mmCIF file of C-alpha atoms and ligand atoms in Angstrom:
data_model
loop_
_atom_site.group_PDB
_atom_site.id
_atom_site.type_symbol
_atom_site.label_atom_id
_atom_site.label_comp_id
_atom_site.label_asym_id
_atom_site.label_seq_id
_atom_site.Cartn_x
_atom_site.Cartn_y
_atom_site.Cartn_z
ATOM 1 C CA UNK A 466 -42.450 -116.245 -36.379
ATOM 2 C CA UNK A 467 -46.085 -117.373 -36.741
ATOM 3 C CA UNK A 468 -46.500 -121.043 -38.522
ATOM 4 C CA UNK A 469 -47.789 -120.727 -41.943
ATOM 5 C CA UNK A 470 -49.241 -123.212 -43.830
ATOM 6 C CA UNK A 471 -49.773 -123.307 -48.252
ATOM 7 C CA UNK A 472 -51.279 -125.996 -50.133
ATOM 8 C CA UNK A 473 -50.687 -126.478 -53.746
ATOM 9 C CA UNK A 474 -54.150 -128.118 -55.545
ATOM 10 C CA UNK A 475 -55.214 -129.227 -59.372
ATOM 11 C CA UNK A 476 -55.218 -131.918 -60.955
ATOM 12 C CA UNK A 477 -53.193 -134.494 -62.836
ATOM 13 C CA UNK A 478 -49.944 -132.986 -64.335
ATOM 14 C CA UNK A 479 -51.034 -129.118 -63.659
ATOM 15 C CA UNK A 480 -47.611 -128.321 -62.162
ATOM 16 C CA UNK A 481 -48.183 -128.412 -58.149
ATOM 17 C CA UNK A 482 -44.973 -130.666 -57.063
ATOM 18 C CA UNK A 483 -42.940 -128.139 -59.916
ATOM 19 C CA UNK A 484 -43.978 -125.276 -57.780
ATOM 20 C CA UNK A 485 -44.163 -126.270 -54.764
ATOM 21 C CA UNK A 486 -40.352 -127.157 -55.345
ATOM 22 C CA UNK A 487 -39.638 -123.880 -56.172
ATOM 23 C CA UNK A 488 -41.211 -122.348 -53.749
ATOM 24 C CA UNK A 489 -39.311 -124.320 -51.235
ATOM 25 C CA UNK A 490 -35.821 -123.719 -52.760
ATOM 26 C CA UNK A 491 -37.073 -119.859 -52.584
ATOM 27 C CA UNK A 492 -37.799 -119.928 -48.787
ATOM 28 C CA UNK A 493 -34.795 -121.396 -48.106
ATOM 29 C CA UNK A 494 -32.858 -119.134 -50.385
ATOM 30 C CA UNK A 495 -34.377 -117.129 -47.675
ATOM 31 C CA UNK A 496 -33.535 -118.835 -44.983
ATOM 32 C CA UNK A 497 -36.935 -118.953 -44.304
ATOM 33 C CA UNK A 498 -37.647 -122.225 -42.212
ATOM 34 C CA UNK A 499 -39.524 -124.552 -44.044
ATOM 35 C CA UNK A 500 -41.263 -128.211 -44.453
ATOM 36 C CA UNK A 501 -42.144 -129.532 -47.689
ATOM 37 C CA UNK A 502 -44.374 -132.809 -47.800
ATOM 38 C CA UNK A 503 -46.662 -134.123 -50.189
ATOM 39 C CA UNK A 504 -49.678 -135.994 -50.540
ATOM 40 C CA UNK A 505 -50.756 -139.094 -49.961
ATOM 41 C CA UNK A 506 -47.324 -139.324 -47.648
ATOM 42 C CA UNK A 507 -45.045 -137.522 -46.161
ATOM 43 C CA UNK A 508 -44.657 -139.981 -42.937
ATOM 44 C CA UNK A 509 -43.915 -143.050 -42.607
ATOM 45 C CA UNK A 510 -47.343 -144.795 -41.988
ATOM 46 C CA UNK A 511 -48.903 -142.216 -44.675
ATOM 47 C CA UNK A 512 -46.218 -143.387 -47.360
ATOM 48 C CA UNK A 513 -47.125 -146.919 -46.719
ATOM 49 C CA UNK A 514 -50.992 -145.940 -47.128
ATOM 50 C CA UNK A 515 -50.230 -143.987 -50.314
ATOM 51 C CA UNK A 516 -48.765 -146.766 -51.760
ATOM 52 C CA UNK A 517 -51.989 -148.976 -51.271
ATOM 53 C CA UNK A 518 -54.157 -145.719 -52.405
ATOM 54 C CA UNK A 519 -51.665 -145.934 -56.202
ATOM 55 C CA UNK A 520 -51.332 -149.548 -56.900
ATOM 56 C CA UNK A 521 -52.722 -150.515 -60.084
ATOM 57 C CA UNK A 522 -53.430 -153.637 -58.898
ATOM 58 C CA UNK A 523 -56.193 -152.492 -56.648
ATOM 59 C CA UNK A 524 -58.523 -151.990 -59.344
ATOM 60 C CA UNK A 525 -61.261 -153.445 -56.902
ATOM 61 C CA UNK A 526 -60.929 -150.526 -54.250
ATOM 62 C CA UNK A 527 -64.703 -149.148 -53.393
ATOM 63 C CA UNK A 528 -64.942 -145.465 -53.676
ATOM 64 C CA UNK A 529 -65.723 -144.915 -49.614
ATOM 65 C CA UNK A 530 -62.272 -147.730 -48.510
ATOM 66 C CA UNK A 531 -60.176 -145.175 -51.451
ATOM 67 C CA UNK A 532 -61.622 -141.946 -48.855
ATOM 68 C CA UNK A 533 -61.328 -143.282 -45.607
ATOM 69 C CA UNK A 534 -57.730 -144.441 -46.697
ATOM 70 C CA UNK A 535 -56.582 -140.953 -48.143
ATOM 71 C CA UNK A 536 -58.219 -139.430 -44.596
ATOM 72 C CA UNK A 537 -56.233 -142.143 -42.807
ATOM 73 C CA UNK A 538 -52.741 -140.839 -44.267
ATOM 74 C CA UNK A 539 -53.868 -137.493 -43.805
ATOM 75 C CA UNK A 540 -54.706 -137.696 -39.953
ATOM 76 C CA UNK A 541 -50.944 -138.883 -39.761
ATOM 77 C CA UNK A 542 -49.328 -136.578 -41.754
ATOM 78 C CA UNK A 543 -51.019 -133.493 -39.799
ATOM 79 C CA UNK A 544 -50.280 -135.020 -36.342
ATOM 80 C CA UNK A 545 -46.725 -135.936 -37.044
ATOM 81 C CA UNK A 546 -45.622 -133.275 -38.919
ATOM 82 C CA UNK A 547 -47.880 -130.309 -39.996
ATOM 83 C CA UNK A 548 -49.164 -129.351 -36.720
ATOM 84 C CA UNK A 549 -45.755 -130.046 -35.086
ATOM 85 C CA UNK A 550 -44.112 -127.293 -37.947
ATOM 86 C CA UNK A 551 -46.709 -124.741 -37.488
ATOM 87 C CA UNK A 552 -45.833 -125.015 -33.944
ATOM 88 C CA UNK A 553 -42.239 -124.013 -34.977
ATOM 89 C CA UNK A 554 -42.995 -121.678 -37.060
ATOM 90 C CA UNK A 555 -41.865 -123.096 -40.432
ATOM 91 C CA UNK A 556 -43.897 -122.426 -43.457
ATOM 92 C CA UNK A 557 -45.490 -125.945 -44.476
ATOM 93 C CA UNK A 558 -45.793 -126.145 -48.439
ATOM 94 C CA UNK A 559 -48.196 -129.697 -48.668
ATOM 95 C CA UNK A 560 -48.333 -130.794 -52.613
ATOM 96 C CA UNK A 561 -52.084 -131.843 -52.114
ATOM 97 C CA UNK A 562 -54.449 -131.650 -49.320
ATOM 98 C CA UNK A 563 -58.469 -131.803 -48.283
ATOM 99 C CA UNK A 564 -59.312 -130.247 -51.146
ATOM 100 C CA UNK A 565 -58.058 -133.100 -53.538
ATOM 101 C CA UNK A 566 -60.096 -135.572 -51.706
ATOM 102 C CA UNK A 567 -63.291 -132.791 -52.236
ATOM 103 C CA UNK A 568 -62.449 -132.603 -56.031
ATOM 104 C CA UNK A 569 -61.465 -136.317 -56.378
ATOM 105 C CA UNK A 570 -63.652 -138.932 -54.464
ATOM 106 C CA UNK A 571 -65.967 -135.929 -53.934
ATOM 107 C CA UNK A 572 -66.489 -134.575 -56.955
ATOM 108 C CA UNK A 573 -64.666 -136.918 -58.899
ATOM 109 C CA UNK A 574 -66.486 -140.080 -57.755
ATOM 110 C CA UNK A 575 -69.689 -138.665 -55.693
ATOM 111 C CA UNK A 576 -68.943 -139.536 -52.165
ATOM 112 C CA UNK A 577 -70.700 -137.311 -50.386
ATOM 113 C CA UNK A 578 -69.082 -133.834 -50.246
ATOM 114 C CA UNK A 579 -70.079 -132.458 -46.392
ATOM 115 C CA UNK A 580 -68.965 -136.479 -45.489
ATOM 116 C CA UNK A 581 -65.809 -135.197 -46.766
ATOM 117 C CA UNK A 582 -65.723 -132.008 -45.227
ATOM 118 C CA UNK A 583 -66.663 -133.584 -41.779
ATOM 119 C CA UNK A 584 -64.425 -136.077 -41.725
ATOM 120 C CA UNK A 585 -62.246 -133.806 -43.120
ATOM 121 C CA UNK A 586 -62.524 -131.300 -40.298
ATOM 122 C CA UNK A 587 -61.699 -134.910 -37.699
ATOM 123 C CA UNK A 588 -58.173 -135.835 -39.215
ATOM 124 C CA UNK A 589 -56.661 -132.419 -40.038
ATOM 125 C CA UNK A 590 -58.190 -131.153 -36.275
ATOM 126 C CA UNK A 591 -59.458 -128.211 -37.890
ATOM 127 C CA UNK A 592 -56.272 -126.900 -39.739
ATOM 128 C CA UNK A 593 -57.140 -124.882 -42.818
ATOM 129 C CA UNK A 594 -54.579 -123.800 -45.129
ATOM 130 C CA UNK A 595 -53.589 -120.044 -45.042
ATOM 131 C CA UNK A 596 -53.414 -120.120 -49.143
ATOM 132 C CA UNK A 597 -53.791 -122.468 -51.715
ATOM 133 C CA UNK A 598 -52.798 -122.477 -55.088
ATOM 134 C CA UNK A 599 -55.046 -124.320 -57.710
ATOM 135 C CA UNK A 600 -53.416 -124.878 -60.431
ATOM 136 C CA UNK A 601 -55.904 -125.097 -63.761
ATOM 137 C CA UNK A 602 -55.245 -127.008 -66.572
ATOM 138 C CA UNK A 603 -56.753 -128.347 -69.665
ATOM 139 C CA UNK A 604 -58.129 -131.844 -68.694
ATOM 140 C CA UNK A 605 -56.001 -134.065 -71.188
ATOM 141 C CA UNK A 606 -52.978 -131.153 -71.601
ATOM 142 C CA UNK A 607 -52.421 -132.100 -67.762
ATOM 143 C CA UNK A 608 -52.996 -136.301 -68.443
ATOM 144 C CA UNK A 609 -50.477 -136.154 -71.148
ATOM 145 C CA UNK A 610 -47.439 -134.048 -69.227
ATOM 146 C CA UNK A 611 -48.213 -137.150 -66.432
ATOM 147 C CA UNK A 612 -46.390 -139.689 -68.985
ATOM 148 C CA UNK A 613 -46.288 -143.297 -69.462
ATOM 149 C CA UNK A 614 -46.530 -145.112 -65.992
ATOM 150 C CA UNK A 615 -49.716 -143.705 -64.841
ATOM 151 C CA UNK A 616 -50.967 -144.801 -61.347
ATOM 152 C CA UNK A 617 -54.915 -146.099 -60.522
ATOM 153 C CA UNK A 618 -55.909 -142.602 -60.334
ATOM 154 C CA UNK A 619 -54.062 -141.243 -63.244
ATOM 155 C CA UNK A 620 -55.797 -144.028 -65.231
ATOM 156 C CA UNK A 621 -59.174 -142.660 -64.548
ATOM 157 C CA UNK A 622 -61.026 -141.769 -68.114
ATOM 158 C CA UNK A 623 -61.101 -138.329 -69.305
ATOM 159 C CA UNK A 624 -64.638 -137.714 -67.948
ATOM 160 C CA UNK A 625 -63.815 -138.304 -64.438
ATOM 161 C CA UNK A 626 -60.819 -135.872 -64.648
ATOM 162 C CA UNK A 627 -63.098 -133.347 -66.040
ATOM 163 C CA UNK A 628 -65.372 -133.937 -63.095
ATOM 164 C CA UNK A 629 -62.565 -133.388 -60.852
ATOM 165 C CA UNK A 630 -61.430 -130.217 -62.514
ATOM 166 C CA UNK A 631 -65.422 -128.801 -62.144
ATOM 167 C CA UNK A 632 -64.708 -129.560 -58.700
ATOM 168 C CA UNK A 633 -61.830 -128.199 -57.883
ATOM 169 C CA UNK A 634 -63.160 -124.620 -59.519
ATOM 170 C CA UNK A 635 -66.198 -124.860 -57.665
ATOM 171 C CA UNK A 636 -64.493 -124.569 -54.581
ATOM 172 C CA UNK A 637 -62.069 -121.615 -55.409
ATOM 173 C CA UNK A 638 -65.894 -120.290 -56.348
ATOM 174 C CA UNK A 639 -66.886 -120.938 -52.498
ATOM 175 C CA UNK A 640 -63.705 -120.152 -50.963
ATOM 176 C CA UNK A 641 -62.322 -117.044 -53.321
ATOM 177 C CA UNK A 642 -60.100 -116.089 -50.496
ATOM 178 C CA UNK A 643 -58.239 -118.791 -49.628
ATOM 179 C CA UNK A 644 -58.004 -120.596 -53.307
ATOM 180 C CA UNK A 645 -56.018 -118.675 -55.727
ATOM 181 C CA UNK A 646 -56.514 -119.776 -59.217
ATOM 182 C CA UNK A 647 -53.513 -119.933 -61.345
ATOM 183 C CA UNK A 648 -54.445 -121.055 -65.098
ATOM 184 C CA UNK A 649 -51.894 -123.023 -66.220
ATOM 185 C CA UNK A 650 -50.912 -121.322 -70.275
ATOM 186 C CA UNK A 651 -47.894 -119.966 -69.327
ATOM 187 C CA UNK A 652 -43.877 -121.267 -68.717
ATOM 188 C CA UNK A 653 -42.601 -122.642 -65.121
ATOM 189 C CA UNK A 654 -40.902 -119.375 -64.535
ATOM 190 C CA UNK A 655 -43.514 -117.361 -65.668
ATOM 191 C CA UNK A 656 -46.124 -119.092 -62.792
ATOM 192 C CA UNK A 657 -43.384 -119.544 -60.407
ATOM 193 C CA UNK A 658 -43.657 -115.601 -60.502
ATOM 194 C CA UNK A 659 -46.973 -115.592 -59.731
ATOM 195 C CA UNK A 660 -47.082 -117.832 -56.987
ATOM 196 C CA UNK A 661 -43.708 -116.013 -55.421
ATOM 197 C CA UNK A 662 -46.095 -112.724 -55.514
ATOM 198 C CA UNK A 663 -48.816 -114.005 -53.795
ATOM 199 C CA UNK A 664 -46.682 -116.104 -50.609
ATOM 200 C CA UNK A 665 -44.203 -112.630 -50.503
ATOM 201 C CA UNK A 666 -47.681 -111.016 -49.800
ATOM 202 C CA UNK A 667 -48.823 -113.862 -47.085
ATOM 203 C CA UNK A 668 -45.223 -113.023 -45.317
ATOM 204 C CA UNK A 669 -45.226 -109.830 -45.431
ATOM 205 C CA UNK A 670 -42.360 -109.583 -47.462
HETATM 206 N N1 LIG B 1727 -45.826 -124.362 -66.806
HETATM 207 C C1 LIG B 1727 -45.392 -125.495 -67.349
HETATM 208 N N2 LIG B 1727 -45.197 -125.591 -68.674
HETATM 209 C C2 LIG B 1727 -44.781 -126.740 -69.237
HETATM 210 N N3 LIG B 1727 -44.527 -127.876 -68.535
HETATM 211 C C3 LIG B 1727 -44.705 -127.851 -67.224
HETATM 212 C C4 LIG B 1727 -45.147 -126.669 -66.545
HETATM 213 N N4 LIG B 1727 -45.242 -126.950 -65.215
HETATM 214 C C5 LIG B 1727 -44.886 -128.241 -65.083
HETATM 215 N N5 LIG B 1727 -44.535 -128.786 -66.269
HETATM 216 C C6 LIG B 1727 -44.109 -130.164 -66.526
HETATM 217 O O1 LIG B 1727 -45.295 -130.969 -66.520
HETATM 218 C C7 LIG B 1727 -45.066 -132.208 -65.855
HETATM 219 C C8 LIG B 1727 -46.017 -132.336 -64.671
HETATM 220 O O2 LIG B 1727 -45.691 -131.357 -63.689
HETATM 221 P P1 LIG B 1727 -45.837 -131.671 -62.135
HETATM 222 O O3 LIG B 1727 -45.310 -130.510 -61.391
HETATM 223 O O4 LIG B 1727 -45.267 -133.014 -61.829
HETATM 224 O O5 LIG B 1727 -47.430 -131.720 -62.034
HETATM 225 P P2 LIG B 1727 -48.358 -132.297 -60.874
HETATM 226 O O6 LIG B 1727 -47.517 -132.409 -59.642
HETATM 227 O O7 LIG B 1727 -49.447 -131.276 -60.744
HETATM 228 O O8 LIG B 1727 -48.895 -133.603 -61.372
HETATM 229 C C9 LIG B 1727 -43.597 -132.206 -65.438
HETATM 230 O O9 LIG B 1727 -42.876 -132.905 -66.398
HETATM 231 C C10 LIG B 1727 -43.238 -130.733 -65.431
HETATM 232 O O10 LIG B 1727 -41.869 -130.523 -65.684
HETATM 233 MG MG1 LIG B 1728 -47.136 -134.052 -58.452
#
């Protein structure tokens, strides 16, 4: 079996760890192998960064330490365990990936975008998603299904979230076959459908 690998993208509260869940439970349902990681995370060394990366408490962060430390947990994450799955076989489901740093300190915050890419490019040694899902949501729909205990990015004001939406869209614009677009008006079941349809397709199933 060849390694397959599906990111699920968009931004706060859209519904990507929901589906990405169910996706998982489907594969192994299966028995398809599978690996399901998120985020900042995933590892050790990557959990330890993501908690830095969420602490309200590091209000102070600058917007190119907040990049470098998201690229940091990333390199980890794809050394340890991505690459290492693919290798197997497994289909790797990752709840956030390059593209949320494009859409978020790209985008979001204006670090420079083909910085992001190249640097980018250095920590996941060139692995591109098969498919990703973007999930698209109403700006302050998604900020309210995040809740009450909101972490330093959730926190963000409405305009930044907006910018990081733009973002996101734009590249599902550039990248139309790789980024499927999922607009989020419609129940769990109802998008767990589509997303089902679209990774039967990618295994030939
Ligand atoms: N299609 C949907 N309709 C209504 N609520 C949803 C839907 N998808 C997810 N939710 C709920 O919205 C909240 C945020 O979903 P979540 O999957 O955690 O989003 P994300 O990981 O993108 O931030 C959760 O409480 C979840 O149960
Ligand atoms: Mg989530």
């Amino acid at each position: 079996m060849k390694g397959v690998f599906i990111t699920f993208e968009g931004s706060e509260g859209s519904g990507k760890s929901t589906q990405a869940a169910l996706i998982y439970k489907y594969l192994k349902e299966k028995s398809r192998p599978a690996l399901h990681i998120r985020e900042p995370g995933g590892v050790k060394i990557s959990e330890a960064v993501r908690r830095i990366l969420l602490d309200v408490r590091n209000s102070q962060m600058t917007k190119e330490c907040e990049t470098l430390l998201y690229m940091a947990a990333r390199a980890q994450l794809v050394e340890e365990k991505v690459l290492p799955a693919l290798k197997q076989g497994m289909v790797v489901l990752c709840d956030r990936f390059l593209d949320s740093t494009v859409a978020y300190q790209g985008y979001g915050n204006g670090v420079d975008i083909n910085f992001i890419k190249d640097i980018g490019r250095m920590v996941t040694q060139g692995t591109v998603p098969d498919l990703t899902f973007l999930f698209d949501i109403e700006t302050e729909k998604g900020l309210e299904r995040t809740g009450q205990n909101k972490d330093r990015i959730e926190l963000r004001s409405l305009n930044y979230h907006n910018r990081v939406r733009k973002g996101y869209l734009k590249l599902a614009q550039e990248e139309p076959g790789r980024i499927k677009v999922i607009k989020v008006n419609k129940s769990k079941e109802e998008i767990h459908a589509l997303v089902k349809k679209d990774v039967d397709a990618l295994l030939g199933w």
